Coordinates of C-alpha atoms in Angstrom, one line a residue:
Chain A
M1 CA 70.0 52.4 14.6
Q2 CA 68.3 51.8 18.0
K3 CA 69.1 54.4 20.6
N4 CA 69.6 52.8 24.1
T5 CA 69.5 54.0 27.7
A6 CA 71.8 52.0 30.0
W7 CA 72.5 51.9 33.7
L8 CA 75.2 50.3 35.8
Q9 CA 74.4 49.2 39.4
A10 CA 75.5 52.4 40.9
D11 CA 73.4 54.4 38.4
L12 CA 70.3 52.3 39.4
Q13 CA 70.9 53.0 43.0
Q14 CA 70.9 56.8 42.4
L15 CA 67.6 56.9 40.4
P16 CA 64.7 58.5 42.2
K17 CA 62.8 55.8 44.1
D18 CA 59.5 56.0 42.1
Y19 CA 61.3 56.0 38.8
R20 CA 63.4 53.0 39.8
T21 CA 60.3 51.1 41.1
Q22 CA 58.6 51.6 37.7
L23 CA 61.6 50.6 35.7
I24 CA 62.7 47.5 37.6
N25 CA 59.1 46.3 37.9
S26 CA 58.8 46.3 34.1
I27 CA 62.0 44.7 33.0
T28 CA 61.3 41.0 33.7
G29 CA 58.8 41.1 30.9
F30 CA 55.1 40.2 30.8
K31 CA 53.6 38.9 34.0
P32 CA 50.5 36.9 34.9
A33 CA 47.6 38.7 36.5
N34 CA 46.0 36.7 39.4
L35 CA 43.8 37.4 42.3
V36 CA 44.7 35.7 45.5
G37 CA 41.7 34.9 47.7
T38 CA 42.1 34.2 51.4
R39 CA 40.2 34.4 54.7
D40 CA 41.1 34.3 58.3
V41 CA 39.6 31.8 60.8
Q42 CA 36.9 34.3 61.8
G43 CA 35.7 34.3 58.2
Q44 CA 37.0 37.8 57.1
T45 CA 38.0 37.5 53.5
N46 CA 40.7 39.3 51.6
L47 CA 41.5 39.6 47.9
A48 CA 44.8 40.8 46.4
I49 CA 46.2 41.1 42.9
F50 CA 49.6 39.3 42.4
S51 CA 51.7 39.4 39.3
S52 CA 54.4 37.0 40.6
A53 CA 52.8 33.6 40.2
V54 CA 55.3 31.1 38.8
H55 CA 55.1 27.5 37.7
L56 CA 57.3 25.3 40.0
G57 CA 56.4 21.8 38.8
A58 CA 53.7 19.6 37.4
D59 CA 54.2 16.4 39.5
P60 CA 53.5 17.3 42.3
A61 CA 51.6 20.3 40.9
L62 CA 53.3 23.2 42.6
M63 CA 53.2 27.0 42.2
G64 CA 55.3 29.8 43.7
L65 CA 54.3 33.4 44.6
V66 CA 56.5 36.3 45.8
S67 CA 55.1 38.3 48.6
R68 CA 55.7 42.0 49.0
P69 CA 58.2 43.0 51.8
F70 CA 57.2 42.8 55.4
T71 CA 57.7 46.1 57.0
P72 CA 56.9 47.3 60.6
T73 CA 54.2 49.7 59.3
V74 CA 52.4 47.6 56.7
S75 CA 50.3 44.6 57.6
R76 CA 50.1 41.7 55.2
H77 CA 46.6 40.4 55.4
T78 CA 47.1 37.9 52.6
L79 CA 50.1 36.2 54.2
N80 CA 48.6 36.2 57.6
N81 CA 45.4 34.6 56.3
M82 CA 47.4 32.0 54.3
K83 CA 49.2 31.0 57.5
E84 CA 46.1 30.9 59.6
L85 CA 43.9 28.9 57.2
G86 CA 46.7 26.9 55.4
Y87 CA 44.8 27.3 52.0
F88 CA 44.4 30.0 49.4
T89 CA 43.0 30.5 45.9
L90 CA 44.5 31.8 42.7
N91 CA 42.0 33.3 40.1
H92 CA 42.8 34.5 36.6
V93 CA 42.1 38.2 35.8
H94 CA 40.3 38.7 32.6
E95 CA 39.7 41.7 30.4
S96 CA 36.1 42.0 31.7
F97 CA 37.2 42.9 35.2
Y98 CA 40.9 44.0 35.2
E99 CA 40.0 47.5 36.6
Q100 CA 38.3 45.9 39.6
A101 CA 41.2 43.5 40.1
H102 CA 43.7 46.4 40.1
Q103 CA 41.6 48.2 42.7
T104 CA 42.3 45.4 45.2
S105 CA 45.9 46.8 45.5
A106 CA 44.5 49.8 47.4
R107 CA 45.3 49.7 51.1
Y108 CA 42.0 48.8 52.8
P109 CA 41.8 48.2 56.5
K110 CA 41.5 44.5 57.6
E111 CA 37.8 44.7 58.3
V112 CA 37.0 45.7 54.7
S113 CA 37.0 42.8 52.3
E114 CA 38.4 43.7 48.8
F115 CA 35.6 41.5 47.4
A116 CA 33.0 43.9 48.7
A117 CA 35.1 47.0 48.0
T118 CA 35.6 46.2 44.4
G119 CA 32.3 44.4 43.6
L120 CA 33.9 41.0 42.8
T121 CA 32.0 38.0 44.0
E122 CA 33.1 35.4 46.6
E123 CA 32.5 31.8 45.6
Y124 CA 33.0 28.7 47.7
I125 CA 33.5 25.4 45.9
G126 CA 32.9 22.1 47.7
D127 CA 34.6 22.1 51.1
F128 CA 37.6 24.2 49.9
P129 CA 38.0 26.7 52.8
A130 CA 39.3 29.8 50.9
P131 CA 37.1 32.0 48.6
F132 CA 37.4 31.9 44.8
V133 CA 36.5 34.8 42.5
A134 CA 33.2 33.9 40.8
E135 CA 34.1 36.1 37.8
A136 CA 37.4 34.2 37.1
K137 CA 37.2 31.5 34.5
V138 CA 40.3 29.7 35.8
K139 CA 40.2 28.9 39.5
I140 CA 43.0 27.2 41.4
G141 CA 42.7 26.0 45.0
L142 CA 46.1 25.7 46.8
K143 CA 47.4 24.3 50.0
L144 CA 50.2 26.3 51.6
I145 CA 53.4 24.2 51.6
D146 CA 56.1 26.6 52.6
M147 CA 57.2 30.3 52.8
L148 CA 60.9 30.6 52.0
P149 CA 62.3 33.8 53.5
I150 CA 64.2 35.9 51.0
T151 CA 66.5 37.7 53.5
Y152 CA 67.9 40.2 51.0
N153 CA 64.7 42.3 50.9
N154 CA 62.4 40.8 53.5
T155 CA 60.1 39.1 51.0
H156 CA 58.9 35.5 51.0
F157 CA 58.7 32.9 48.3
I158 CA 55.4 31.2 48.9
I159 CA 55.0 27.6 47.7
G160 CA 51.5 26.2 47.2
E161 CA 50.4 22.7 46.1
I162 CA 47.4 22.6 43.7
V163 CA 44.6 20.6 45.2
F164 CA 41.7 21.9 43.0
L165 CA 41.6 23.2 39.5
Q166 CA 38.7 24.4 37.3
V167 CA 39.0 25.7 33.8
P168 CA 36.5 26.5 31.0
T169 CA 36.0 23.4 28.9
D170 CA 36.1 25.3 25.6
C171 CA 39.6 26.7 26.4
L172 CA 41.1 23.3 27.1
E173 CA 43.0 21.9 24.1
A174 CA 43.1 18.2 23.3
D175 CA 46.6 17.7 24.9
G176 CA 45.9 19.6 28.1
K177 CA 47.1 23.0 27.1
L178 CA 44.9 25.9 28.1
N179 CA 44.1 28.6 25.6
L180 CA 44.6 31.7 27.7
T181 CA 43.9 34.1 24.8
Q182 CA 40.5 32.5 24.4
A183 CA 39.9 32.7 28.1
G184 CA 40.5 36.5 27.9
T185 CA 43.2 36.3 30.6
V186 CA 45.2 39.5 30.7
A187 CA 49.0 40.0 31.0
V188 CA 50.6 42.7 33.2
S189 CA 53.6 44.9 32.6
G190 CA 55.2 47.0 35.3
L191 CA 52.9 47.9 38.2
D192 CA 49.8 49.0 36.5
T193 CA 49.5 48.2 32.8
Y194 CA 47.2 45.5 31.4
H195 CA 47.3 43.8 28.1
R196 CA 45.2 41.5 25.9
T197 CA 47.1 39.0 23.8
E198 CA 47.1 37.6 20.3
Q199 CA 48.5 34.1 19.7
L200 CA 51.5 34.2 17.3
G201 CA 52.1 30.5 17.2
R202 CA 52.3 27.2 19.1
L203 CA 55.7 25.6 18.4
P204 CA 56.6 21.9 18.4
Y205 CA 58.8 20.4 21.1
A206 CA 62.3 21.6 20.2
K207 CA 64.9 18.9 19.2
A208 CA 68.6 19.3 18.4
K209 CA 69.1 19.1 14.7
Chain B
M1 CA 26.3 29.2 30.9
Q2 CA 30.0 28.4 31.0
K3 CA 30.9 24.7 30.9
N4 CA 33.8 23.8 33.2
T5 CA 36.2 21.0 33.7
A6 CA 37.5 20.4 37.2
W7 CA 40.0 18.2 39.0
L8 CA 40.8 17.4 42.6
Q9 CA 44.3 16.7 43.6
A10 CA 43.9 12.9 43.2
D11 CA 42.4 13.5 39.7
L12 CA 45.5 15.6 38.7
Q13 CA 47.8 12.8 39.9
Q14 CA 46.0 10.3 37.7
L15 CA 46.3 12.4 34.5
P16 CA 48.7 11.1 31.8
K17 CA 52.1 12.7 32.4
D18 CA 52.2 14.8 29.2
Y19 CA 48.6 16.0 29.6
R20 CA 49.3 17.1 33.2
T21 CA 52.5 18.8 32.1
Q22 CA 50.7 20.8 29.5
L23 CA 47.8 21.7 31.8
I24 CA 49.8 22.7 34.9
N25 CA 52.3 24.7 32.9
S26 CA 49.5 26.8 31.5
I27 CA 47.4 27.7 34.6
T28 CA 49.6 30.3 36.2
G29 CA 48.7 32.7 33.3
F30 CA 50.9 34.6 30.9
K31 CA 54.7 34.3 31.5
P32 CA 57.7 36.3 30.5
A33 CA 59.9 35.1 27.7
N34 CA 63.6 35.5 28.4
L35 CA 66.8 34.1 27.1
V36 CA 69.4 33.4 29.8
G37 CA 73.0 33.8 28.6
T38 CA 75.9 32.1 30.4
R39 CA 79.4 30.8 29.8
D40 CA 81.8 28.6 31.7
V41 CA 85.3 29.7 32.7
Q42 CA 86.8 28.1 29.5
G43 CA 84.6 30.4 27.4
Q44 CA 81.9 27.9 26.2
T45 CA 78.6 29.8 26.0
N46 CA 75.1 28.6 26.6
L47 CA 71.7 30.2 25.9
A48 CA 68.4 28.9 27.3
I49 CA 64.8 30.1 27.3
F50 CA 63.2 30.6 30.7
S51 CA 59.6 31.6 31.3
S52 CA 60.0 31.9 35.1
A53 CA 61.7 35.3 35.7
V54 CA 60.0 37.1 38.5
H55 CA 60.5 40.6 40.1
L56 CA 61.8 40.3 43.6
G57 CA 62.5 43.9 44.5
A58 CA 63.6 47.3 43.2
D59 CA 66.0 48.4 45.9
P60 CA 68.2 46.5 45.8
A61 CA 67.2 45.5 42.2
L62 CA 66.6 41.7 42.5
M63 CA 65.1 39.1 40.2
G64 CA 64.2 35.5 40.7
L65 CA 64.3 32.5 38.3
V66 CA 63.1 28.9 38.7
S67 CA 65.4 26.2 37.5
R68 CA 64.2 23.0 36.0
P69 CA 64.7 20.0 38.2
F70 CA 68.1 18.4 38.7
T71 CA 68.0 14.7 37.8
P72 CA 70.8 12.2 37.6
T73 CA 70.5 12.0 33.8
V74 CA 70.1 15.6 32.7
S75 CA 72.9 18.1 33.0
R76 CA 72.0 21.7 33.7
H77 CA 74.5 23.7 31.7
T78 CA 72.9 27.1 32.6
L79 CA 73.1 26.5 36.4
N80 CA 76.6 25.0 36.3
N81 CA 77.8 28.1 34.3
M82 CA 76.1 30.5 36.7
K83 CA 77.9 28.9 39.6
E84 CA 81.2 28.9 37.8
L85 CA 81.1 32.4 36.5
G86 CA 78.9 34.1 39.2
Y87 CA 77.2 36.2 36.5
F88 CA 74.5 35.7 33.9
T89 CA 72.3 37.7 31.5
L90 CA 68.6 38.0 30.9
N91 CA 67.4 39.1 27.4
H92 CA 63.9 39.7 26.3
V93 CA 62.4 37.6 23.5
H94 CA 60.7 39.6 20.8
E95 CA 58.3 38.7 18.0
S96 CA 61.2 38.9 15.4
F97 CA 63.1 35.9 16.9
Y98 CA 60.7 33.9 19.1
E99 CA 61.2 30.7 17.0
Q100 CA 64.9 30.8 17.4
A101 CA 64.5 31.5 21.1
H102 CA 62.2 28.4 21.5
Q103 CA 64.8 26.3 19.7
T104 CA 67.3 26.9 22.5
S105 CA 65.1 24.5 24.6
A106 CA 66.4 21.5 22.5
R107 CA 68.9 19.3 24.3
Y108 CA 72.2 20.2 22.8
P109 CA 75.5 18.7 24.0
K110 CA 77.6 21.0 26.2
E111 CA 80.2 21.7 23.4
V112 CA 77.4 23.1 21.2
S113 CA 76.5 26.7 22.0
E114 CA 72.8 27.5 21.5
F115 CA 73.9 30.9 20.1
A116 CA 75.6 29.1 17.2
A117 CA 72.9 26.4 16.9
T118 CA 70.0 28.9 16.7
G119 CA 71.7 31.8 14.8
L120 CA 71.4 34.3 17.7
T121 CA 74.3 36.6 18.2
E122 CA 76.6 36.7 21.3
E123 CA 77.3 40.3 22.5
Y124 CA 79.7 41.3 25.2
I125 CA 79.1 44.7 26.8
G126 CA 81.9 46.5 28.7
D127 CA 83.6 44.1 31.1
F128 CA 80.4 42.1 32.0
P129 CA 81.6 38.5 31.8
A130 CA 78.4 36.7 30.5
P131 CA 77.1 37.0 26.9
F132 CA 74.1 39.1 26.0
V133 CA 71.8 38.4 23.0
A134 CA 72.5 41.1 20.4
E135 CA 69.0 40.8 18.9
A136 CA 67.3 41.5 22.3
K137 CA 66.2 45.1 22.9
V138 CA 66.1 44.7 26.7
K139 CA 69.3 43.4 28.2
I140 CA 69.9 42.7 31.9
G141 CA 73.3 41.8 33.5
L142 CA 72.9 39.9 36.8
K143 CA 75.2 38.8 39.6
L144 CA 74.3 35.4 41.1
I145 CA 73.3 36.0 44.7
D146 CA 71.8 32.7 45.9
M147 CA 70.2 29.5 44.7
L148 CA 67.5 28.5 47.2
P149 CA 66.8 24.7 47.0
I150 CA 63.1 23.8 46.5
T151 CA 63.3 20.4 48.1
Y152 CA 59.8 19.4 47.1
N153 CA 60.7 18.8 43.5
N154 CA 64.5 19.2 43.2
T155 CA 64.3 22.7 41.6
H156 CA 66.1 25.9 42.7
F157 CA 65.0 29.5 43.1
I158 CA 67.8 31.5 41.6
I159 CA 68.3 35.0 42.9
G160 CA 70.2 37.6 40.9
E161 CA 71.1 41.2 41.5
I162 CA 70.8 43.6 38.6
V163 CA 74.2 45.1 37.9
F164 CA 73.6 46.3 34.3
L165 CA 70.5 47.3 32.4
Q166 CA 69.9 48.5 28.8
V167 CA 66.6 49.4 27.2
P168 CA 65.5 51.1 24.0
T169 CA 65.2 54.8 24.7
D170 CA 61.9 55.1 22.7
C171 CA 60.2 52.4 24.9
L172 CA 61.1 54.2 28.2
E173 CA 58.2 56.3 29.5
A174 CA 58.7 59.5 31.4
D175 CA 58.2 57.9 34.8
G176 CA 60.5 54.9 34.2
K177 CA 58.0 52.4 33.0
L178 CA 59.0 50.4 30.0
N179 CA 56.5 49.9 27.1
L180 CA 56.9 46.2 26.4
T181 CA 54.3 46.2 23.7
Q182 CA 56.3 48.8 21.8
A183 CA 59.5 46.8 22.4
G184 CA 57.8 43.8 20.7
T185 CA 58.5 41.6 23.7
V186 CA 56.4 38.4 23.6
A187 CA 54.4 36.6 26.3
V188 CA 54.4 32.8 26.7
S189 CA 51.6 30.4 27.7
G190 CA 52.2 26.8 28.6
L191 CA 55.3 25.3 27.3
D192 CA 55.3 26.4 23.7
T193 CA 52.8 29.2 22.8
Y194 CA 53.9 32.7 22.1
H195 CA 51.8 35.9 22.0
R196 CA 52.0 39.5 21.0
T197 CA 50.2 42.0 23.2
E198 CA 48.0 45.0 22.9
Q199 CA 47.8 47.5 25.7
L200 CA 44.3 47.7 27.3
G201 CA 45.2 50.5 29.7
R202 CA 47.5 51.9 32.3
L203 CA 45.7 52.4 35.6
P204 CA 46.4 54.9 38.3
Y205 CA 47.9 53.9 41.7
A206 CA 44.9 52.4 43.5
K207 CA 43.6 54.2 46.6
A208 CA 40.9 53.0 49.1
K209 CA 37.7 55.1 48.4

């Protein structure tokens, strides 16, 4: 029989901070791994890994992203750039560069671009103003629509509208579905663990019997 | 050289609806697979698969969830139950029952519980009012905190506070991280594709060099 460990709310509050952070960050399940590319109006670029991208809707094509908390001591270059420029990019993280992608989470000063610091390559496509990651096979250009404040912990729910999308043709299935396993896109768990995937199955649209 | 397919916003809007739905649902990357358990005050239970759970914060322990759009013709049993009871559960989907989990997305009438319809087992733990899924190894009990309206497409961002958590002891690492590969938790892509995972690596906390 399975042995379990359980916590009530008061137990969670009494856990050591680092332990609770590891635990709570891993319980939602597997998360997407994306690099968010931004720049300020002076041209200084920033690249940051986010595991909180979420589908909001297909028509209009909208996506959400949870920011980390604003605190008096930490500056949020990504969010400031998004507000300044009004645009940002989302780029899939693949097995071939997940270590470089993780390294973007280090706290670099604003004058250091995480592109340069991690060896990933800035790419500009057409007249889209924010930088893409050349190494990413799936590239999304977004227009900032809103930042809903989540007052409970000083985070924001960022809403972006998809205005550009590029995917590898050989990963695009006949009905529009993207084969992420074939693209080599990784999944994240917790704060720091990366996974490749193997497809178990694609299921038909479910109908009540 | 990689061959790409690209769309601008106007191109996306002109795609056939089903194609666009498949495409846009797959571009955020891998998603968590969770079953949300609810019941109304009369005791009628509901179970629904969600791929939009997102970590909001560890202290307090908060989680977000995106609802599907409210329309005049579709009733949203899960959301109505959450509001009535004030509590809901989140349960990991594992390889052993992902087909049953997917089947909860069929449109059953309110008087049919998806637990009964799919053969998954209701479980009540302590005095927590909403039903857990007995087959799930990771079980989360949440208190409904807020439902932020996303006016752009009539969806909601549901915020829950974690008031109960149960995990398999053998999947819990020494520092609080949960090993989701060992738990057999699956990852989703698009609307209907399920994946097992293989751990590539756990990386150290990133520091600027």
